[in-house]
Short mmCIF file of C-alpha atoms in Angstrom, two decimals:
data_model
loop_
_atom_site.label_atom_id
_atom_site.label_comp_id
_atom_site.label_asym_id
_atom_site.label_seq_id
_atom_site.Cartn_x
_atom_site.Cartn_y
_atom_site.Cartn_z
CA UNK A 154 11.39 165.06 -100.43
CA UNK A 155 10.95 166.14 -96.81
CA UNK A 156 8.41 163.63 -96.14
CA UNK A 157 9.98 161.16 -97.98
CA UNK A 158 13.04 161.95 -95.26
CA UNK A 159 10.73 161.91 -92.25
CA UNK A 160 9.17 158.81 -93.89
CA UNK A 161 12.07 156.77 -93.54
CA UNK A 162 13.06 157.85 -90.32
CA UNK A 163 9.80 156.15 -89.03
CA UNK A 164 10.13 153.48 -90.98
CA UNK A 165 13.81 152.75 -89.17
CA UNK A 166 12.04 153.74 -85.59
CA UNK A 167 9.20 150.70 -86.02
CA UNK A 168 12.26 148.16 -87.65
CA UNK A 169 14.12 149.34 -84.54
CA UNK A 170 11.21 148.67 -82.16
CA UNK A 171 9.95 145.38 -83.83
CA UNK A 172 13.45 144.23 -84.25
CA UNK A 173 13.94 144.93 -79.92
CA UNK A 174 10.94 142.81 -79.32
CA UNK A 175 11.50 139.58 -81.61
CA UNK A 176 15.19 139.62 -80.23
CA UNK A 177 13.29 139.61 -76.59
CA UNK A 178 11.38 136.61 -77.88
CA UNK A 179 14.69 134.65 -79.51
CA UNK A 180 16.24 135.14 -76.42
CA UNK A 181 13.31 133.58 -74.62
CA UNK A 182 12.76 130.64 -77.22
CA UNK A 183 16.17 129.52 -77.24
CA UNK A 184 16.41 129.57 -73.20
CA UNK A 185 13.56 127.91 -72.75
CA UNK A 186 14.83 125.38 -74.89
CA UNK A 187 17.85 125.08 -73.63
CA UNK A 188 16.28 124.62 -70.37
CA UNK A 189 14.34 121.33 -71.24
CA UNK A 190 17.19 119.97 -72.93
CA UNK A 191 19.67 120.19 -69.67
CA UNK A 192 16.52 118.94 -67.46
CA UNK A 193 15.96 116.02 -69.61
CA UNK A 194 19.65 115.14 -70.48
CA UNK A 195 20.85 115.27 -66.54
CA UNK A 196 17.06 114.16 -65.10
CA UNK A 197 16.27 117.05 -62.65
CA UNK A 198 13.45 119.27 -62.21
CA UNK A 199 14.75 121.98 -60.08
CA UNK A 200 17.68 124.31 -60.00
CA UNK A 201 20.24 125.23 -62.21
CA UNK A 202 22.72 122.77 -64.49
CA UNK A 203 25.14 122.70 -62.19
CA UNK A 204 22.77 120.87 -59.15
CA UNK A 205 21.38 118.59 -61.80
CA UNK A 206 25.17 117.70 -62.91
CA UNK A 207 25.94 117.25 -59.29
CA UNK A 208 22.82 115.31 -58.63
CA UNK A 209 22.52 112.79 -61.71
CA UNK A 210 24.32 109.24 -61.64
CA UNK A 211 27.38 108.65 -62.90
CA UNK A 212 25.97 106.66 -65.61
CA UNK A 213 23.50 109.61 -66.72
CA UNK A 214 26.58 111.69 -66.55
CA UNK A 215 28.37 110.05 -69.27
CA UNK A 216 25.37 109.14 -71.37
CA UNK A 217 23.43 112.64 -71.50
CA UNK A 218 26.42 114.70 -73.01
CA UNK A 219 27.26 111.63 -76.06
CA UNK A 220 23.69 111.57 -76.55
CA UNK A 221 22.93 115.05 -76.94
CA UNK A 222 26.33 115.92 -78.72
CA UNK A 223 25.46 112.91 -81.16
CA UNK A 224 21.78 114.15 -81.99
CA UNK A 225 23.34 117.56 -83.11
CA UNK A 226 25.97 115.89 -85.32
CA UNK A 227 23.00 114.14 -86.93
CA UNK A 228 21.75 117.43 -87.16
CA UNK A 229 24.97 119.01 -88.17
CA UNK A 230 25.25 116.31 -90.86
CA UNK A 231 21.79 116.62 -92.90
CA UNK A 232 21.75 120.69 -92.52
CA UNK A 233 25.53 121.03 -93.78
CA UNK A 234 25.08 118.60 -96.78
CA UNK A 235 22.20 120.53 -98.07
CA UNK A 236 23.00 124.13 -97.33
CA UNK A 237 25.66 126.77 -96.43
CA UNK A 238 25.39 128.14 -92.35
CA UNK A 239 27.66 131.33 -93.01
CA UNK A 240 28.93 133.20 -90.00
CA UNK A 241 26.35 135.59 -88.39
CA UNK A 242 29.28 139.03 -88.55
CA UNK A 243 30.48 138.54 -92.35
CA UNK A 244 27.05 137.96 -93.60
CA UNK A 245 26.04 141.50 -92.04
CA UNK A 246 28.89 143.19 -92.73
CA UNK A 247 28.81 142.32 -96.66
CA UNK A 248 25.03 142.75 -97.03
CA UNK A 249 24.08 139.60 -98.19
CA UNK A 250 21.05 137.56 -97.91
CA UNK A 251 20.31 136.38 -94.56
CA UNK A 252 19.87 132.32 -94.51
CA UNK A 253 16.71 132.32 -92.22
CA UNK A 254 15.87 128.89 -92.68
CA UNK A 255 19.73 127.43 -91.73
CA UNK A 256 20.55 130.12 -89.35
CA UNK A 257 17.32 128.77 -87.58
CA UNK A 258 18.04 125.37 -87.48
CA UNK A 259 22.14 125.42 -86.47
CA UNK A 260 20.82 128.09 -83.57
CA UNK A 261 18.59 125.33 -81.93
CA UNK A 262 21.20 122.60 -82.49
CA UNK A 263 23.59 124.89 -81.33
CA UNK A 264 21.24 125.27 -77.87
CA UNK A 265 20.82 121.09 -78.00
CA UNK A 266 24.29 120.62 -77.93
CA UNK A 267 24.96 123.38 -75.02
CA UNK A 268 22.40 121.84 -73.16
CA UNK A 269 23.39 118.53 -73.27
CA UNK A 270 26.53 119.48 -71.48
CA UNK A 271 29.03 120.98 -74.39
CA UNK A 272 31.84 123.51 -73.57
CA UNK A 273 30.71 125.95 -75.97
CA UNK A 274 28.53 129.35 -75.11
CA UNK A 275 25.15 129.60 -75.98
CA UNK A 276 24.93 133.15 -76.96
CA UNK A 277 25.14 132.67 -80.53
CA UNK A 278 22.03 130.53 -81.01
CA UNK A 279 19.96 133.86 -79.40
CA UNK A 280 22.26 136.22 -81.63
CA UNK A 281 21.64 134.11 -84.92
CA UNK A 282 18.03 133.28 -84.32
CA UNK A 283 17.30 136.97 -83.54
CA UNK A 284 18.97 138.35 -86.74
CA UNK A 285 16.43 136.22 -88.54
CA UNK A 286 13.31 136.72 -86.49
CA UNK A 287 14.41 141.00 -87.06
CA UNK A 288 14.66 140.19 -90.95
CA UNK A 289 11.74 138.83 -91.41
CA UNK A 290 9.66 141.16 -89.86
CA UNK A 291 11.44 144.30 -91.47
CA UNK A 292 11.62 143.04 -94.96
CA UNK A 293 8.58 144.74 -96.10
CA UNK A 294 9.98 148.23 -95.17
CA UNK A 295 11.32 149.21 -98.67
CA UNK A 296 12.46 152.19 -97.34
CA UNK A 297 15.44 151.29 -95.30
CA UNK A 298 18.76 151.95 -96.90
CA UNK A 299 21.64 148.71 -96.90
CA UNK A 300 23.13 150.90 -93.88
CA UNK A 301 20.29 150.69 -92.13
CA UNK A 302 19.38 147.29 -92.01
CA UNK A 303 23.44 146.64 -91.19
CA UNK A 304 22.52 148.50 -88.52
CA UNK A 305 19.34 146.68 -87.32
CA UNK A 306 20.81 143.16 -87.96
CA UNK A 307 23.90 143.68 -85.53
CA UNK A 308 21.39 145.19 -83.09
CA UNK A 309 19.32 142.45 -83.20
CA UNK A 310 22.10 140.22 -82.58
CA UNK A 311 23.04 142.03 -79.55
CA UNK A 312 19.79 142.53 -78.33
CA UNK A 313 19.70 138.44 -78.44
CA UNK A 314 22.85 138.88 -76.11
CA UNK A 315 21.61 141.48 -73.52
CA UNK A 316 17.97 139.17 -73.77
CA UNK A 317 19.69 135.88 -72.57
CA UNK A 318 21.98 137.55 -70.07
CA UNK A 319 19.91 140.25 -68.98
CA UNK A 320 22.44 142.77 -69.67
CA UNK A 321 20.85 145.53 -71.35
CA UNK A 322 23.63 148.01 -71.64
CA UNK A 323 26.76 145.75 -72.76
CA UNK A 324 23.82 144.12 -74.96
CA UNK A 325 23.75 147.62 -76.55
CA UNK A 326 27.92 147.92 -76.69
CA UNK A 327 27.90 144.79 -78.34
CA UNK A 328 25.89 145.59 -81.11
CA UNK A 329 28.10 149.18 -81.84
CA UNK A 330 31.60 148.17 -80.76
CA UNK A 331 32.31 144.29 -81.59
CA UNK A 332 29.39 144.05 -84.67
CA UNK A 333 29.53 148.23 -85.96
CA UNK A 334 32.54 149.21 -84.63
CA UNK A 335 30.95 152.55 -84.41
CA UNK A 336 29.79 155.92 -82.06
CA UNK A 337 27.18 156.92 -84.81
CA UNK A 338 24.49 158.64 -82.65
CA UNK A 339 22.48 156.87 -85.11
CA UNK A 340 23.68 153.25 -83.85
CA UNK A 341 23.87 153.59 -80.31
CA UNK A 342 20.11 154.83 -80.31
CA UNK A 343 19.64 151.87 -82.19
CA UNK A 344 21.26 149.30 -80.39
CA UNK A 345 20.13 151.01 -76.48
CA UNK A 346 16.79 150.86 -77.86
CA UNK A 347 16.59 147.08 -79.15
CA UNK A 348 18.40 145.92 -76.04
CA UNK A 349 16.33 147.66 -73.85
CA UNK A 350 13.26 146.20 -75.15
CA UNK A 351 14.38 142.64 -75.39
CA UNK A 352 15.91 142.50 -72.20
CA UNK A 353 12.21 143.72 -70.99
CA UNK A 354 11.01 141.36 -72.90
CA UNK A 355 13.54 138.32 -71.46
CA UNK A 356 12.49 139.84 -67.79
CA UNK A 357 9.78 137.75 -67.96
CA UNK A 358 12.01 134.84 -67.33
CA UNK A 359 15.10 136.68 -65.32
CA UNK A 360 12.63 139.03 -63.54
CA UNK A 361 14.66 141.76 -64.15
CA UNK A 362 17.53 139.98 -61.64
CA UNK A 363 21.03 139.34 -62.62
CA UNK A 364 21.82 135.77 -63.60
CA UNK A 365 24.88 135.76 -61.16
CA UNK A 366 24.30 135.90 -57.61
CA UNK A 367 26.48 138.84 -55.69
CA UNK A 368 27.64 137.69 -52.29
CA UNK A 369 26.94 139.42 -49.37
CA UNK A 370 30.59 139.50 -48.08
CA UNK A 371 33.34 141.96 -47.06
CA UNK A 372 35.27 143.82 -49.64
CA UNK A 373 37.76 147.06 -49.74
CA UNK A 374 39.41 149.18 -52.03
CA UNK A 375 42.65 148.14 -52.46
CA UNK A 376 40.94 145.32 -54.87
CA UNK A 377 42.04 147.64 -57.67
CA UNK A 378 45.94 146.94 -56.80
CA UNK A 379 44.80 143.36 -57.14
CA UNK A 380 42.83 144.17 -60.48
CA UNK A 381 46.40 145.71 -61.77
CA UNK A 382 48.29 142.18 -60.68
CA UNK A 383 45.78 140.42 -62.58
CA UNK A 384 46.20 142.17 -65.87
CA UNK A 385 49.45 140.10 -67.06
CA UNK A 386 47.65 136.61 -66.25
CA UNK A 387 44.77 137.95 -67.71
CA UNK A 388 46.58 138.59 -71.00
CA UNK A 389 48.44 135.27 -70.82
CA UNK A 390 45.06 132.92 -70.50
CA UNK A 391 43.01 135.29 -72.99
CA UNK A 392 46.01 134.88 -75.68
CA UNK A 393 46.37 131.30 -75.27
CA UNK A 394 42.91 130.30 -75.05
CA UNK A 395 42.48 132.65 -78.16
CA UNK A 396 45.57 130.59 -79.65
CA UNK A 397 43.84 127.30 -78.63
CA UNK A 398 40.39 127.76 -80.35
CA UNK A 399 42.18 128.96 -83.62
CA UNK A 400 44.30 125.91 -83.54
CA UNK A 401 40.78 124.25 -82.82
CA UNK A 402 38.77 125.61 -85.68
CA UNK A 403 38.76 123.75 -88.81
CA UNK A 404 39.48 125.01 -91.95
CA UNK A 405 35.99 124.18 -93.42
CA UNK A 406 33.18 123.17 -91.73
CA UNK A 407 33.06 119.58 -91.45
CA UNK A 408 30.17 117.95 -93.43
CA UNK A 409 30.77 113.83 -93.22
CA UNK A 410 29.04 111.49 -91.07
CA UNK A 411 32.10 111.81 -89.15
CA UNK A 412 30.70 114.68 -87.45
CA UNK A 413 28.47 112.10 -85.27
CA UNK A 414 30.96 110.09 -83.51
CA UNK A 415 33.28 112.62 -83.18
CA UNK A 416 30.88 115.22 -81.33
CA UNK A 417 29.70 112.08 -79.48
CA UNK A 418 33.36 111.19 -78.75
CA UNK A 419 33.60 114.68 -76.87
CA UNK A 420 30.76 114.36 -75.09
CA UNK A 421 32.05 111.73 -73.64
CA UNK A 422 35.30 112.91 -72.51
CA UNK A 423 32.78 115.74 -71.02
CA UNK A 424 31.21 113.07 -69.13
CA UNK A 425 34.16 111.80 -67.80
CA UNK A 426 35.46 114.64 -66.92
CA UNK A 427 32.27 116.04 -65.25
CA UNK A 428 32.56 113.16 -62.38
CA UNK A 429 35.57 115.13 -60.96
CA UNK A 430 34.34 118.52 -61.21
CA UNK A 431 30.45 119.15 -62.20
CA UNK A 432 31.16 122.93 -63.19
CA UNK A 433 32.41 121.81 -66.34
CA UNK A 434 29.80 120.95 -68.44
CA UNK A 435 27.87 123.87 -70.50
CA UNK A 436 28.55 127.03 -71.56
CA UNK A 437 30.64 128.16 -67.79
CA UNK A 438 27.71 130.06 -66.12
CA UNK A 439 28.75 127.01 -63.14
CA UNK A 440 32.08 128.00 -62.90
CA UNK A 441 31.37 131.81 -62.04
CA UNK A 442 28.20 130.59 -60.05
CA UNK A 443 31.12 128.76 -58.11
CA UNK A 444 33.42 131.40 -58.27
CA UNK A 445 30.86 134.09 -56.80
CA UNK A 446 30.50 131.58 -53.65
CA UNK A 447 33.96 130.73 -53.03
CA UNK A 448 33.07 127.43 -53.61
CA UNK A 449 36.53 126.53 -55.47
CA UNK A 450 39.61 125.04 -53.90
CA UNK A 451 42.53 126.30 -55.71
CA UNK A 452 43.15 122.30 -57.16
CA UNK A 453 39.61 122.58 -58.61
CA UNK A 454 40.58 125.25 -60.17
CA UNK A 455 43.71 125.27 -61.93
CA UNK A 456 42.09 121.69 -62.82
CA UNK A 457 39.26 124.15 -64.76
CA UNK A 458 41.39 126.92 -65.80
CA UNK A 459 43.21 123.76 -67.51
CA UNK A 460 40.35 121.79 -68.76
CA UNK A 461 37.40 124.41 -69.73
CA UNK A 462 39.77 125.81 -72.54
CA UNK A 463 40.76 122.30 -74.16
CA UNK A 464 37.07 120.94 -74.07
CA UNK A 465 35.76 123.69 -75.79
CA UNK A 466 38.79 123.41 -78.26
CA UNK A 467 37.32 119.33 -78.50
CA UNK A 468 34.09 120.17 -79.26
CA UNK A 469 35.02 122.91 -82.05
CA UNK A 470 37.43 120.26 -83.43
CA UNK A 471 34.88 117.72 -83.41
CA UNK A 472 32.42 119.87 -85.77
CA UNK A 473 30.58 121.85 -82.87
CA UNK A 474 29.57 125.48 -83.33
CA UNK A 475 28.50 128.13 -80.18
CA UNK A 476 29.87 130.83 -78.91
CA UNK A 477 32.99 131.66 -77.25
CA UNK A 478 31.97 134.52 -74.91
CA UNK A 479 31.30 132.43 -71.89
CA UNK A 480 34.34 129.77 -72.38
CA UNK A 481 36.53 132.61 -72.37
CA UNK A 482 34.61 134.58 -69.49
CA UNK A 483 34.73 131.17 -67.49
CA UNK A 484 38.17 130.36 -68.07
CA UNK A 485 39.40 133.96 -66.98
CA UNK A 486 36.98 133.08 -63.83
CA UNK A 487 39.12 130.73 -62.84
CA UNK A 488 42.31 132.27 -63.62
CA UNK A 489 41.18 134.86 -61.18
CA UNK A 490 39.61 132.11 -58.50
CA UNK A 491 43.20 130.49 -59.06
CA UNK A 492 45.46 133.47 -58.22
CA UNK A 493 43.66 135.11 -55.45
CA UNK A 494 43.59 131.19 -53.69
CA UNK A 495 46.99 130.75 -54.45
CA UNK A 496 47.61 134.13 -53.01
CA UNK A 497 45.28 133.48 -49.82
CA UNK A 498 47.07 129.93 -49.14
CA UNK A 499 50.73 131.54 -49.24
CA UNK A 500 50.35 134.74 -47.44
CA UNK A 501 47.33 133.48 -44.90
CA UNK A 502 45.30 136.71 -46.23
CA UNK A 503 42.08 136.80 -46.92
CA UNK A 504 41.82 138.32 -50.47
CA UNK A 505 37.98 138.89 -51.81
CA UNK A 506 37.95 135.57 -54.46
CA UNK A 507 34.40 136.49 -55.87
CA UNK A 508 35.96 139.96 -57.17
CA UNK A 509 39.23 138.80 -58.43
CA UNK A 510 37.63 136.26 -60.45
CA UNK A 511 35.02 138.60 -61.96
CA UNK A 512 37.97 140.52 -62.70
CA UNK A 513 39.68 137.62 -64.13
CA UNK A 514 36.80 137.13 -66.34
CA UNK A 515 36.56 140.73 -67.12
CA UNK A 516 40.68 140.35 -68.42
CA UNK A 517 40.37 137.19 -70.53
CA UNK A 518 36.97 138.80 -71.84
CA UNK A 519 38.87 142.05 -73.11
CA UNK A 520 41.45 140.07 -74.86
CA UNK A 521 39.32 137.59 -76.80
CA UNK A 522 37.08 140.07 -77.74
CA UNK A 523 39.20 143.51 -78.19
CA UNK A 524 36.99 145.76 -76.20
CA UNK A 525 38.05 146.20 -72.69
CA UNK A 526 35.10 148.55 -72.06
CA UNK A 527 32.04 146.36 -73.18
CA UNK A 528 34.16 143.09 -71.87
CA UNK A 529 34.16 145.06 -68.07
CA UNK A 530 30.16 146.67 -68.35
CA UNK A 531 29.31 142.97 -69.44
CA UNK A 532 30.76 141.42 -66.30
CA UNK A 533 29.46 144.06 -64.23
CA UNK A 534 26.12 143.35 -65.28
CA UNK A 535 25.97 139.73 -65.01
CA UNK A 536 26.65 139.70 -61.15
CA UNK A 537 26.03 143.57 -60.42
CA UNK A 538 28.33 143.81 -57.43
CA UNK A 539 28.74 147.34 -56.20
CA UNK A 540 29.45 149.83 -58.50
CA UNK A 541 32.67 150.87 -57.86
CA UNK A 542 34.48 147.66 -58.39
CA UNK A 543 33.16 148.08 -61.94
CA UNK A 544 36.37 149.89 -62.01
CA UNK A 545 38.06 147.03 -60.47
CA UNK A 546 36.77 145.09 -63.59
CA UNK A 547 37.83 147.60 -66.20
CA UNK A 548 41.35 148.50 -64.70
CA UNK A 549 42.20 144.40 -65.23
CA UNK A 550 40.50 144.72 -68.91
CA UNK A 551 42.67 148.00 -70.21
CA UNK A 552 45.71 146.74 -68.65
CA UNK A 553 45.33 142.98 -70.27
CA UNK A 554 43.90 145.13 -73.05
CA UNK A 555 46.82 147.98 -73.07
CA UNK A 556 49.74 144.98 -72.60
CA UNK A 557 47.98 142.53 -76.00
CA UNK A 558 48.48 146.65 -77.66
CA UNK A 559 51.90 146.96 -77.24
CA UNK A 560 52.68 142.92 -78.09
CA UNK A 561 51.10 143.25 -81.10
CA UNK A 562 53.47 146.81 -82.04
CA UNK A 563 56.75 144.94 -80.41
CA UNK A 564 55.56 142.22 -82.80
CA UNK A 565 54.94 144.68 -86.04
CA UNK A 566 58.30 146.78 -85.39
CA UNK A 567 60.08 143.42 -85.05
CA UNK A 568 59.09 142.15 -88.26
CA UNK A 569 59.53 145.55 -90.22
CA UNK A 570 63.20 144.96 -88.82
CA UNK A 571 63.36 141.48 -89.91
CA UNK A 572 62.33 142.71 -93.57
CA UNK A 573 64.64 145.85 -93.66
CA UNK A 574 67.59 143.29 -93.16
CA UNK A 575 66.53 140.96 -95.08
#
C-alpha cells in the first residue's frame, strides 16, 4: 500500500512536469502563429501589431481584419455544425472528457481571428490548446485520481497563460484562484511548478523580458493616493464592461452561415475604426504599449476607453470566441490614461500616466475577474515597474474589489427587504 502511495505521488510529479512543458510549447505554437497571421494580414515584417497597423494602407486596413474575421467564421461554421466546443472551466470542473480534437481547432481560429485584428484576447487559444496537449500526454498514467487531473488541467491552462505573457507567478495564481479556487499545498506546488516550466519554456521567444516596456521616468509615492482615487472608476468601467459582454454573449453559440458575414461585418467596423486610432485592433497589448509611453492624448483615449469595450462586445455578438483578460486589462488602461490626463490638463500637474493606467488596468482586471490579488501580480508582471508600486496596483484592485463587495450585499439586503414586504 505504501508504495502504491509513493507510486502515485510520482506519477502526479512527471504529469506535473510533462504537463509544464507542453503548456510551454502551446504557448509558443499559438504565438508564433499568431505572429504570421498579424504580419501577413497588415503586410509588415518588423515590429509589433501596432507599427504594422500604423504602417499598412488604408485599404489593407479595412481588408485584413474582414478577411481574417471571415476565414474564422468559415471555420466557426464547419467545426460548430459537426461538434460541440464546450467551455475550457466547466469541462474541468465536472470531469468530463476533454474534446482534444475541437478544443484544438477553435484555439487556432481563435489566434486567426486575434491576429487579423479582432478585439478579443488571445489567452484562451494558449489555455485551451494546453489543456489538450497536458491530456494527452498524461492519459496513460492510470494512477491519477479525478482530483488530480482537475488539478493538472487548470494548471495547464494557466501555465498556457504565464507561457504567452511571461508571467510565471500570476500564471501560477491563475491556475489555483480563478480555475481551483483553492490554497491546497497540493495545487499551488502544482500550478508554481507548471508555470515555471512553461514560462522557461516560452523564454525562448520573450527571453525571459517582460512583454511591456517600463519607462525610464520620474515617479513618487504619493501614486498610492492616486491608486485610492482610481478605485471607484475602476469599479464603474470593470462593471459595465462586465455588463456589456454579458449583454454581448449569445445564448447559444451561433452555428449558421451567418456567422461569416457577420464576423466579417465586424472586422470591418475594426477597420474603420483602426484609421483613427491604430491601438485598437487585437487583443489591447497596443493600448498599454501606448499607455506605458505616454503616447495618448486624453481624446484618444476616452475615444478607446469608449470603443475597445463595444468592439469586443461586436465581435462576441457576431459569433467570435477569445478571451476577455486583455479587453478588460486594456480598457481599464485607458480609464487610467484618461483620468490621470484629464487630471494633468486641469490642474497643470504632472501626474505619472504610465502608473495610473497600469493601475487602471490592475482595477478593471480585479472586477472582471474577482481576484484583486492575481489581477494586481498579473499587471505587475507584464511591465515589471518597480516593486513597490505593485502596491500601487493592488490598493486600486481591493478597493474596486472591496466597493463591487459591498454592491453586491447593498444589492442582497435590498432584495431580502423587497421579499419580506412583499
Amino acid at each position: 500500500m505504501a508504495f502504491q502511495g509513493r507510486s502515485k505521488h510520482v506519477d502526479f510529479f512527471c504529469a506535473v512536469v510533462i504537463v509544464g512543458l507542453l503548456a510551454g510549447v502551446a504557448g509558443l505554437s499559438t504565438t508564433f502563429v499568431l505572429r504570421f497571421v498579424q504580419h501577413l494580414t497588415y503586410h509588415y515584417s518588423f515590429g509589433t501589431m501596432l507599427t504594422g497597423v500604423s504602417g499598412s494602407s488604408p485599404v489593407r486596413r479595412v481588408l485584413g481584419p474582414m478577411a481574417g474575421a471571415a476565414l474564422a467564421g468559415i471555420g466557426w461554421w464547419i467545426l460548430r455544425r459537426r461538434s460541440q466546443v464546450p467551455p475550457l472551466a466547466g469541462i474541468i470542473a465536472r470531469h468530463e472528457r476533454i474534446p482534444r480534437l475541437s478544443w484544438s481547432v477553435d484555439a487556432m481560429l481563435q489566434v486567426l481571428l486575434v491576429g487579423s485584428g479582432a478585439s478579443l484576447g488571445r489567452e484562451g487559444a494558449p489555455r485551451q490548446f494546453a489543456a489538450v496537449l497536458g491530456d494527452l500526454a498524461t492519459g496513460w498514467l492510470k494512477r491519477l485520481s479525478a482530483r488530480d487531473r482537475e488539478i493538472l488541467l487548470s494548471c495547464a491552462a494557466g501555465a498556457g497563460l504565464g507561457a504567452v505573457y511571461a508571467v510565471p507567478l500570476a500564471g501560477a495564481l491563475f491556475s489555483v484562484r480563478i480555475m481551483l479556487n483553492t490554497w491546497h499545498p497540493r495545487a499551488v506546488g502544482a500550478a508554481l511548478l507548471t508555470s515555471s516550466l512553461a514560462v522557461a519554456v516560452g523564454s525562448v521567444d520573450t527571453r525571459d523580458q517582460p512583454i511591456l516596456d517600463w519607462p525610464i521616468g520620474e515617479s513618487t509615492y504619493l501614486l498610492t493616493a492616486h491608486g485610492l482615487m482610481m478605485a471607484p472608476l475602476a469599479l464603474g468601467v470593470g462593471l459595465a464592461f462586465n455588463r456589456i459582454m454579458a449583454a454581448a454573449r449569445p445564448a447559444r453559440q451561433i452555428r449558421s452561415w451567418v456567422l461569416v458575414p457577420a464576423l466579417a461585418g465586424a472586422g470591418l467596423v475594426m477597420g474603420v475604426c483602426s484609421h483613427w486610432w491604430p491601438e485598437l485592433p487585437g487583443n489591447g497589448r497596443s493600448i498599454l504599449t501606448v499607455s506605458l509611453a505616454s503616447g495618448l492624448t486624453l481624446s484618444a483615449a476616452v475615444a478607446i476607453l469608449i470603443l475597445k469595450p463595444l468592439l469586443t462586445a461586436l465581435f462576441l455578438r457576431a459569433g467570435g470566441a477569445g478571451g476577455m483578460l486583455t479587453p478588460s486589462l486594456a480598457t481599464g488602461a485607458a480609464a487610467g490614461a484618461s483620468m490621470v490626463l484629464l487630471i494633468n490638463w486641469v490642474t497643470g500637474v504632472h501626474l505619472h500616466v504610465p502608473a495610473v493606467s497600469l493601475a487602471g488596468a490592475a482595477g478593471v482586471l480585479a472586477v472582471t475577474q474577482g481576484s484583486p490579488i492575481w489581477a494586481a501580480i498579473f499587471v505587475w508582471e507584464l511591465a515589471r515597474p518597480p516593486l513597490w508600486l505593485f502596491l500601487v496596483f493592488l490598493l486600486t484592485a481591493t478597493g474596486a474589489h472591496g466597493l463591487n463587495v459591498l454592491l453586491r450585499r447593498r444589492g442582497v439586503r435590498a432584495q431580502k427587504q423587497d421579499e419580506r414586504v412583499g
